Coordinates of C-alpha atoms and ligand atoms in Angstrom, one line a residue:
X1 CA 14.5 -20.2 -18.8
X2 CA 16.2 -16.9 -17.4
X3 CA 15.1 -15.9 -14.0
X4 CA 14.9 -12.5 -13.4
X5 CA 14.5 -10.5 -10.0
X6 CA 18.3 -10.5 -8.6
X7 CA 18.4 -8.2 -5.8
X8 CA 20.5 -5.5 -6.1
X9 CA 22.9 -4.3 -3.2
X10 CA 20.9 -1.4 -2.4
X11 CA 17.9 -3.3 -2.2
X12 CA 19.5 -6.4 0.0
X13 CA 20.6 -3.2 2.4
X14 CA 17.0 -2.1 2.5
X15 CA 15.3 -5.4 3.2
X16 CA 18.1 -5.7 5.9
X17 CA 17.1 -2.6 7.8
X18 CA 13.2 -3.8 7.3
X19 CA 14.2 -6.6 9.3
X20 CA 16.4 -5.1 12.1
X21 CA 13.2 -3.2 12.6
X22 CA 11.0 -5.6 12.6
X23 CA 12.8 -7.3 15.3
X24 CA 13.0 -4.1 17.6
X25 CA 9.1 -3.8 16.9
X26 CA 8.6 -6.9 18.1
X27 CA 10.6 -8.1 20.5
X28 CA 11.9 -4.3 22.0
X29 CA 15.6 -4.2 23.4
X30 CA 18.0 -6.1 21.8
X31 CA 21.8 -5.7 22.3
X32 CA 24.2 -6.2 18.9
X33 CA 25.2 -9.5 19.4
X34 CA 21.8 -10.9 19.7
X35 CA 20.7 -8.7 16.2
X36 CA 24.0 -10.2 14.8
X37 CA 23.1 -13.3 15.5
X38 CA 19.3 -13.1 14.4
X39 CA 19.9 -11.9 11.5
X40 CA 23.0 -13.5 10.7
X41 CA 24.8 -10.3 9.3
X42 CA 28.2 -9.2 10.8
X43 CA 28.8 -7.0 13.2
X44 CA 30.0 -4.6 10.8
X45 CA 26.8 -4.6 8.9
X46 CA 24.7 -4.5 11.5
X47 CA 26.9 -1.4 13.1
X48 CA 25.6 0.4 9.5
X49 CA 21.8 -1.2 9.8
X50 CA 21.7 0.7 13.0
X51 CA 23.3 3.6 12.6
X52 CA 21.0 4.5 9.7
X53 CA 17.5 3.3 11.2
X54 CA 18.8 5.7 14.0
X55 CA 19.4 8.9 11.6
X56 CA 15.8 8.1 10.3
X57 CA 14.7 8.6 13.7
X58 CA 13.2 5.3 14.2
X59 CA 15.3 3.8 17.0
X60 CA 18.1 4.4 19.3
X61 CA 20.9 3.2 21.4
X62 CA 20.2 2.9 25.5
X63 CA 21.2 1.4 28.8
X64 CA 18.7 -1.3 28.8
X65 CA 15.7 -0.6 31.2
X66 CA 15.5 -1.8 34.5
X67 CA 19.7 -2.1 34.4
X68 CA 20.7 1.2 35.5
X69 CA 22.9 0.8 38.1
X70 CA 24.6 -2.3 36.9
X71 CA 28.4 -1.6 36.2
X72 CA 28.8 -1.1 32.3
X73 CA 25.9 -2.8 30.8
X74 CA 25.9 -2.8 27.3
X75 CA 23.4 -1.3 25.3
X76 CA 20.6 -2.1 24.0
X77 CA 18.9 -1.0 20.7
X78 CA 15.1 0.0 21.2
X79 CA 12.6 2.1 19.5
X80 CA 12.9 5.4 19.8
X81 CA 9.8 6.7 22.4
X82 CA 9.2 9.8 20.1
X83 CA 9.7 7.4 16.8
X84 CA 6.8 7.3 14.4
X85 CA 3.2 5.9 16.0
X86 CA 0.7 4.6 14.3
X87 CA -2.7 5.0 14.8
X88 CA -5.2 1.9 15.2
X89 CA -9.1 2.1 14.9
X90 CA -11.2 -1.0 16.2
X91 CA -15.1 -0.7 14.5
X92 CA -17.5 -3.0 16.5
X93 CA -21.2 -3.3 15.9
X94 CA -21.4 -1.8 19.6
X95 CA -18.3 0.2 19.4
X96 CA -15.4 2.3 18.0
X97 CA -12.0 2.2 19.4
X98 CA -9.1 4.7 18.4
X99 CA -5.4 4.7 19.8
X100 CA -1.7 5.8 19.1
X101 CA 0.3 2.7 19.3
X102 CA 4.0 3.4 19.5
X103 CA 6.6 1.9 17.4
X104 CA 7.2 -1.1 19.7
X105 CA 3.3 -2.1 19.9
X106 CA 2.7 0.1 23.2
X107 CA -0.7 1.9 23.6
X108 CA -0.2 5.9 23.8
X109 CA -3.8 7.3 24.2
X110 CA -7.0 5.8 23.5
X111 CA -10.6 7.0 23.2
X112 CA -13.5 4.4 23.3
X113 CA -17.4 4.8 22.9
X114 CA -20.1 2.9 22.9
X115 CA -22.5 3.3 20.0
X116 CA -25.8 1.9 19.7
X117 CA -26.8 -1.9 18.1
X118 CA -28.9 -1.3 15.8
X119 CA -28.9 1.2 13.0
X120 CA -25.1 2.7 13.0
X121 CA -24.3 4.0 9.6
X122 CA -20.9 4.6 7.9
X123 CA -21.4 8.1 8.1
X124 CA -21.7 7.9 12.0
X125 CA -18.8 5.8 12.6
X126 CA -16.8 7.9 9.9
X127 CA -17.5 11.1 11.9
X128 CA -17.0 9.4 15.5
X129 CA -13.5 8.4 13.8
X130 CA -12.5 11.9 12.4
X131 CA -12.9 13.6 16.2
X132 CA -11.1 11.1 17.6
X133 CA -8.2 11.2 15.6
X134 CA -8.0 15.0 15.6
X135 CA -7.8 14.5 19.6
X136 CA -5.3 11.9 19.6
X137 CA -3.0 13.9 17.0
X138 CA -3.5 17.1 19.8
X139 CA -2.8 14.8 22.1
X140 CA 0.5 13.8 21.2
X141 CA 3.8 16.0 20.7
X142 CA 3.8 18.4 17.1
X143 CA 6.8 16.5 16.7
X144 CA 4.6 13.4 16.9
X145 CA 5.0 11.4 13.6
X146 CA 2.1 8.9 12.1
X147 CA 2.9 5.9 9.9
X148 CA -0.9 6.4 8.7
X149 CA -4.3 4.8 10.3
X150 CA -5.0 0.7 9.9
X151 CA -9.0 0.2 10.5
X152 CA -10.3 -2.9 12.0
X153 CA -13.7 -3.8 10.6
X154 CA -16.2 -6.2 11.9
X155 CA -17.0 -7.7 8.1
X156 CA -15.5 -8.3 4.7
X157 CA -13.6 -5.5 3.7
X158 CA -11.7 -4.9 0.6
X159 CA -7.8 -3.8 2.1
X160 CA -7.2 -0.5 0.2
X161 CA -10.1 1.1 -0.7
X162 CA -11.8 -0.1 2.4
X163 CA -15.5 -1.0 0.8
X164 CA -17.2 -3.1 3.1
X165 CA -18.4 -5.9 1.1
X166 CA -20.4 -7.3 4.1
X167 CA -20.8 -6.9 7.5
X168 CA -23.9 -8.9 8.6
X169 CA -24.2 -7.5 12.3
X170 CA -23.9 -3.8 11.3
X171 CA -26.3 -4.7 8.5
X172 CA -23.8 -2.8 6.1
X173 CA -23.8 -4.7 2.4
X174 CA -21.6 -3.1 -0.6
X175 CA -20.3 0.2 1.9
X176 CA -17.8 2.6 0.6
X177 CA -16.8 3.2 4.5
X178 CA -13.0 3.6 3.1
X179 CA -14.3 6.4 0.9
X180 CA -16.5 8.0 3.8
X181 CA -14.0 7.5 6.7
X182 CA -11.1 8.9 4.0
X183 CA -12.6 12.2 3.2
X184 CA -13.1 13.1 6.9
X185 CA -9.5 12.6 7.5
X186 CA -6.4 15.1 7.5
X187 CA -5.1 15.2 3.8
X188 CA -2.2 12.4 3.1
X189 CA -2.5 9.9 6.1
X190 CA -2.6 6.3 4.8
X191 CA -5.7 4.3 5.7
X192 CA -5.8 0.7 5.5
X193 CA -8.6 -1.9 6.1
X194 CA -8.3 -5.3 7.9
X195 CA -11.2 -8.1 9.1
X196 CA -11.2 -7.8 12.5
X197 CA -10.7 -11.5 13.2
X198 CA -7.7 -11.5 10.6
X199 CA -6.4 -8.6 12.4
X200 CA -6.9 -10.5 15.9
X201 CA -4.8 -13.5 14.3
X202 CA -2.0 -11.3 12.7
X203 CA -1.7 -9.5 16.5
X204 CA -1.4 -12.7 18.3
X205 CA 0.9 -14.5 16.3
X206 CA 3.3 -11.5 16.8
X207 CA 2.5 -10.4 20.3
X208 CA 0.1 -12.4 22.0
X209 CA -0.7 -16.8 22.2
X210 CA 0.3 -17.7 18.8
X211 CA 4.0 -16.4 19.1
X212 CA 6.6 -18.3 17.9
X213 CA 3.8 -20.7 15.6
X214 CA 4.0 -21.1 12.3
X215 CA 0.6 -22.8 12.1
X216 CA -2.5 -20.9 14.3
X217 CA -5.6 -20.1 14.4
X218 CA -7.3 -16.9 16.1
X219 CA -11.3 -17.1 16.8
X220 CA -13.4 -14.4 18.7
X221 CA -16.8 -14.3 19.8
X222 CA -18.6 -11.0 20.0
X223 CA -22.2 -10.9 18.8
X224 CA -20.6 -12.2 15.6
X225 CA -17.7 -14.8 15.7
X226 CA -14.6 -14.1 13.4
X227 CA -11.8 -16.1 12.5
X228 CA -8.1 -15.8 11.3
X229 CA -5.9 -18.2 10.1
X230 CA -1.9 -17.9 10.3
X231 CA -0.5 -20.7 7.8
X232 CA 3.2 -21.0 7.8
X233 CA 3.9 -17.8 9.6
X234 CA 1.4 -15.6 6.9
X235 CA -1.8 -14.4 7.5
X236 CA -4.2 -16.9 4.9
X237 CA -6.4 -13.6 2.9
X238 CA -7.5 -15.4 0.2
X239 CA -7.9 -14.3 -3.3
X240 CA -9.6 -11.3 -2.3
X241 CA -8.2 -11.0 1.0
X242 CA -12.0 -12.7 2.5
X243 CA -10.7 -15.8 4.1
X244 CA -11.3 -16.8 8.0
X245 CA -15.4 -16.5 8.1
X246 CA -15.2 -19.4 10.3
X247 CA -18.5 -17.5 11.5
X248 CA -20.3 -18.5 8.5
X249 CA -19.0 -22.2 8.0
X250 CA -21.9 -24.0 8.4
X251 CA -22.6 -26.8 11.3
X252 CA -26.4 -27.9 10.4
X253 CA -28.4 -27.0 7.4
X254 CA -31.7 -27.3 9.7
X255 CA -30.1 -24.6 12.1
X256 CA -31.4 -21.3 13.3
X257 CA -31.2 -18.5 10.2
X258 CA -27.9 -16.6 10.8
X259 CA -27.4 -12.8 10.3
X260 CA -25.4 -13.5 6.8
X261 CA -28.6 -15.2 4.8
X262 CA -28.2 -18.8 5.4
X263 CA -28.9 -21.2 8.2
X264 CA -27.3 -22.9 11.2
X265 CA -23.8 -21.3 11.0
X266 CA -21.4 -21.0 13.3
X267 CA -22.0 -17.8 14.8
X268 CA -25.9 -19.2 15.3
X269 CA -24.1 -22.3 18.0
X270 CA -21.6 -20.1 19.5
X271 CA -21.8 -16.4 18.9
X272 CA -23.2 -14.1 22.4
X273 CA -26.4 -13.9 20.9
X274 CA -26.1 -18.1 20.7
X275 CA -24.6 -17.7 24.7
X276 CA -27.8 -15.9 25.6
X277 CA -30.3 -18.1 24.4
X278 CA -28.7 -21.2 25.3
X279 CA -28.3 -20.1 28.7
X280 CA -32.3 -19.5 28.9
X281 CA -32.2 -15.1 28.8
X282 CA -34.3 -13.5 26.8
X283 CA -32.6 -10.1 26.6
X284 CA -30.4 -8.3 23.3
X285 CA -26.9 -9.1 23.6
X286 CA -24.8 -6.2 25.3
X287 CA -21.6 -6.4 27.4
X288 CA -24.1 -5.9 30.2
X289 CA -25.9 -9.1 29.0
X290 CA -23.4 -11.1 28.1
X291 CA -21.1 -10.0 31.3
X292 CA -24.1 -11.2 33.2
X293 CA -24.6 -14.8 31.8
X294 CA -20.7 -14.9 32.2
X295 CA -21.1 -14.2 36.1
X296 CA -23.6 -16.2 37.2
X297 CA -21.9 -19.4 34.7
X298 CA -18.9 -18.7 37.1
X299 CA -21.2 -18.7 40.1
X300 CA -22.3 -22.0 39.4
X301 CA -25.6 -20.6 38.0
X302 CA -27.4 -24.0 36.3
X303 CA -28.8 -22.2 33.7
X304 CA -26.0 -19.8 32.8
X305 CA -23.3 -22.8 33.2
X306 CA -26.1 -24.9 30.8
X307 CA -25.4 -22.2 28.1
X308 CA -21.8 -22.0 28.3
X309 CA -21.3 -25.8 28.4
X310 CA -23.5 -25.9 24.9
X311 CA -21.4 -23.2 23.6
X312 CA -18.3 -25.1 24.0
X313 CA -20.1 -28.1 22.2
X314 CA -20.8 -26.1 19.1
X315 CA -17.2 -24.4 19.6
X316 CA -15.5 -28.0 20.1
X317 CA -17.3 -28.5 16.7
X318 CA -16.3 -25.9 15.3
X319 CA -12.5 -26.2 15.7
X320 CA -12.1 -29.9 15.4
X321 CA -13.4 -28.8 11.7
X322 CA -10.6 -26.3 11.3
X323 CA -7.9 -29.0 12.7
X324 CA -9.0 -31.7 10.4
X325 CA -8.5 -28.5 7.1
X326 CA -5.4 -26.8 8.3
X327 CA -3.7 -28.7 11.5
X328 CA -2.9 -25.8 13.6
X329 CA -0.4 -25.9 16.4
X330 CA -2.9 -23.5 18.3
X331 CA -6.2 -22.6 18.3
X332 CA -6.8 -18.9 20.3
X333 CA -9.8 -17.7 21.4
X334 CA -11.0 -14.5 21.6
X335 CA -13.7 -12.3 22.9
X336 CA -16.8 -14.6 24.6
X337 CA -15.0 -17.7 23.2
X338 CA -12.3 -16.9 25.9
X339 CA -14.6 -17.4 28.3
X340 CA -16.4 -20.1 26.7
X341 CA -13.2 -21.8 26.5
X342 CA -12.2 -21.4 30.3
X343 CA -15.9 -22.7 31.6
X344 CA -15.9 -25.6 29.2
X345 CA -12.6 -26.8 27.8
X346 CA -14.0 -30.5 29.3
X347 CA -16.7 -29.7 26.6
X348 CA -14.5 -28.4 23.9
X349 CA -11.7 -31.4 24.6
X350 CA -14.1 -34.0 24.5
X351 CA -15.9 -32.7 20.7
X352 CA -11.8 -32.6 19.3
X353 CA -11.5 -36.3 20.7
X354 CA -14.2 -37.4 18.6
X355 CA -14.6 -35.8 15.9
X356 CA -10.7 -34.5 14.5
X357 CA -8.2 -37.0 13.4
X358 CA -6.2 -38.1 15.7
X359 CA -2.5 -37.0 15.0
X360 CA -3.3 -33.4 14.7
X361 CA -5.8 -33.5 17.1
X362 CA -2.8 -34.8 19.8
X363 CA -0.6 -32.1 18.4
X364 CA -3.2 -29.1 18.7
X365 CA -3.2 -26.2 21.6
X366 CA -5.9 -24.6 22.8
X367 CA -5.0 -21.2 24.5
X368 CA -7.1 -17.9 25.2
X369 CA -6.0 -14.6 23.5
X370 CA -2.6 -13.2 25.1
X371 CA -3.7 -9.9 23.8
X372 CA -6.7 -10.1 26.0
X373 CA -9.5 -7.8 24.1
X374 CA -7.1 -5.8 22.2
X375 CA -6.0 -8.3 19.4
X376 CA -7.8 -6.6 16.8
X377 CA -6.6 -3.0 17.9
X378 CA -3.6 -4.1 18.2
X379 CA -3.8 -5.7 14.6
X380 CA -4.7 -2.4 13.0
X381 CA -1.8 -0.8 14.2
X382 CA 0.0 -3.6 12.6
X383 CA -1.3 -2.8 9.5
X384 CA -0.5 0.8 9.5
X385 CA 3.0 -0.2 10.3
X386 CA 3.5 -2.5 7.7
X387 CA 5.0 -0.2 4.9
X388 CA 7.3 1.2 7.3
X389 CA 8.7 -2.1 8.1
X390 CA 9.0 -3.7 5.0
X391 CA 10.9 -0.6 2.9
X392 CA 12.2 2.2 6.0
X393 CA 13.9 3.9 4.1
X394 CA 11.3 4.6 1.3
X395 CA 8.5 5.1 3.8
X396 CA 9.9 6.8 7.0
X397 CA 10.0 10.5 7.3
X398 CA 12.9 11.8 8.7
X399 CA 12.1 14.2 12.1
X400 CA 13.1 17.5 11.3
X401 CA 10.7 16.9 8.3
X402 CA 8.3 15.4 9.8
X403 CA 7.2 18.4 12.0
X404 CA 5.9 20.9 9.6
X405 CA 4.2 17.8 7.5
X406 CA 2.2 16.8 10.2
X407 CA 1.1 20.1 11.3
X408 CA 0.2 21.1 7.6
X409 CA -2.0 17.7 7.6
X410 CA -3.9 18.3 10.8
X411 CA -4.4 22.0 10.0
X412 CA -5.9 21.2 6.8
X413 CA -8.6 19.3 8.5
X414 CA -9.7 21.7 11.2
Ligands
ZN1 ZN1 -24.0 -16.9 8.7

């Protein structure tokens, strides 16, 4: 059988310059030798790598921060400050988040706002979404470049043409948001959709608790709970990219009835709503709320501790299920489950010690989110900055071009 595929030259050259910057993005200054070595080119090569993701105008050569008065350091190679950004959006059911995230992974500008619970449509969210982005691009430099927009969504959500198949706590089934959001954009910016959970997971394993594992999981707990699973250093999507409703795995048929449809799922044992009733209040779930239960649990409050405790129970359950499938080397949690995790990891211990099997259970870490609440930001600006990092060439617009582009775009949407 003749296999078919052999790289060309040009095309090795390209990869190789996707993966110097990938290793910049991620990790920030890096001198030669340590690229050399990384990548396991020569010094030549990498010499040429450089030299052209600098003429693109995606990185540059510096004295390495912090190291200015040393003698002769030697330099470092970094992204460039005024490189391409990419711009991250983070849809809650409570909230919308939009940012500038730098090549590099660093936070420019933001603009959050609450929104209320109940009754948010597409359209509103769309709009919210348009106005912040035109402020963010006025914001920033004309000479500012974007990569293109990567959407965090609190739902199933199909990756390019953004319908939301199903978000149960917005109460939005079959929702052509990506449509919606698109049209209210400037002309030619890419827009791509992610879970948020999946988004949390991808942002973690390259910045935050699960760096440097293969093998992770991601959970968070906001009035839904979310999961993302990292399986030999890739994100798991699925066949239709809808994996990681750890939310929705079920715990007990006889349960209370879940947002999604069915009964006693996750989300119904350990989800805020779940933290809130188990800890005796009778109010909606809100940061207020939830910030409250989380107060007095820390105060020693017996109620509010009673709750936590029997959220760790149901989130002990919960991941000794997901060591026993997948045998993660971490488990991160996110959101409440942070929390929950802190309060009662006696609790969550004690459910893995019984009920996953024992090797993986010994191997398995259980750590809170090192991106604090911004995983899933973070993870949209991943997304956006995905093309640009596997092909720079093909993708990257060069400065002196980028200019007039951008302006055009933003133009055309006032
Ligand atoms: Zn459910």
């Amino acid at each position: 059988v003749a296999r078919t595929g052999a790289a060309r030259p040009e095309e090795i050259r390209r990869h190789n310059l996707g993966l110097l910057l990938e290793q910049v993005h991620r990790d920030g200054e890096l001198t030669r030798a340590e690229l050399t070595q990384r990548l396991g080119l020569n010094r030549s090569t990498i010499g040429a790598l450089v030299a052209e993701l600098t003429d693109l105008g995606l990185i540059d050569e510096r004295v390495p921060t912090g190291n200015e008065r040393a003698g002769r350091p030697s330099h470092v190679v970094a992204p460039r400050a005024d490189g391409p950004f990419a711009i991250a959006v983070e849809v809650d059911v409570d909230s919308v988040v939009t940012a500038a995230v730098s090549l590099g992974g660093e936070v420019l500008a933001r603009y959050d706002h609450t929104l209320p619970v109940n009754g948010t449509t597409p359209y509103d969210i769309a709009e919210r979404i348009a106005a912040d982005v035109e402020d963010l691009f006025a914001s920033l430099p004309l000479s500012a470049r974007s990569v293109g927009i990567g959407v965090s969504t609190p739902g199933t959500v199909t990756p390019t043409g953004g319908r939301v198949e199903h978000a149960p706590n917005l109460e939005w089934r079959n929702e052509p948001f990506g449509t919606i959001l698109t049209e209210r954009l400037p002309q030619g910016i890419a827009v791509s959709f992610g879970n948020d959970a999946n988004l949390g997971a991808l942002a973690e394993h390259l910045r935050g608790a699960a760096r440097g594992f293969h093998d992770a999981v991601y959970l968070t707990g906001k009035i839904g709970v979310g999961g993302g699973v990292i399986v030999d250093g890739k994100l798991l999507s699925g066949a239709g990219g809808f994996a990681g409703e750890v939310g929705h795995m079920l715990l007990d048929p006889l349960g209370p009835p879940c947002h999604c449809g069915s009964r006693g799922c996750v989300e119904t044992y350990v989800g805020e709503q779940a933290l809130l009733r188990l800890a005796g209040r009778t109010v909606p779930p809100s940061r207020e709320s939830v910030a409250e239960v989380v107060r007095a649990a820390r105060a020693g409050e017996p109620d509010a501790l009673r709750g936590v405790r029997a959220v760790g129970v149901g989130l002990g359950r919960t991941i000794a299920n997901l060591v026993n499938l997948l045998n993660p080397q971490v488990v991160i949690t996110g959101g409440s489950l942070a929390t929950v995790l802190e309060l009662s990891r006696a609790e969550v211990e004690h459910e893995l010690d019984v009920r996953a099997m024992s090797e993986a259970r010994r191997t398995v870490q259980l750590r809170t989110a090192g991106l604090g609440d911004n995983s899933s930001l973070i993870g949209g600006a991943e997304l956006a900055f995905g093309p640009l990092l596997a092909d720079p060439v093909g993708t990257a617009v060069p400065p002196e071009r980028a200019d007039r582009r951008l302006e055009r775009a933003t133009r055309a949407a006032i």
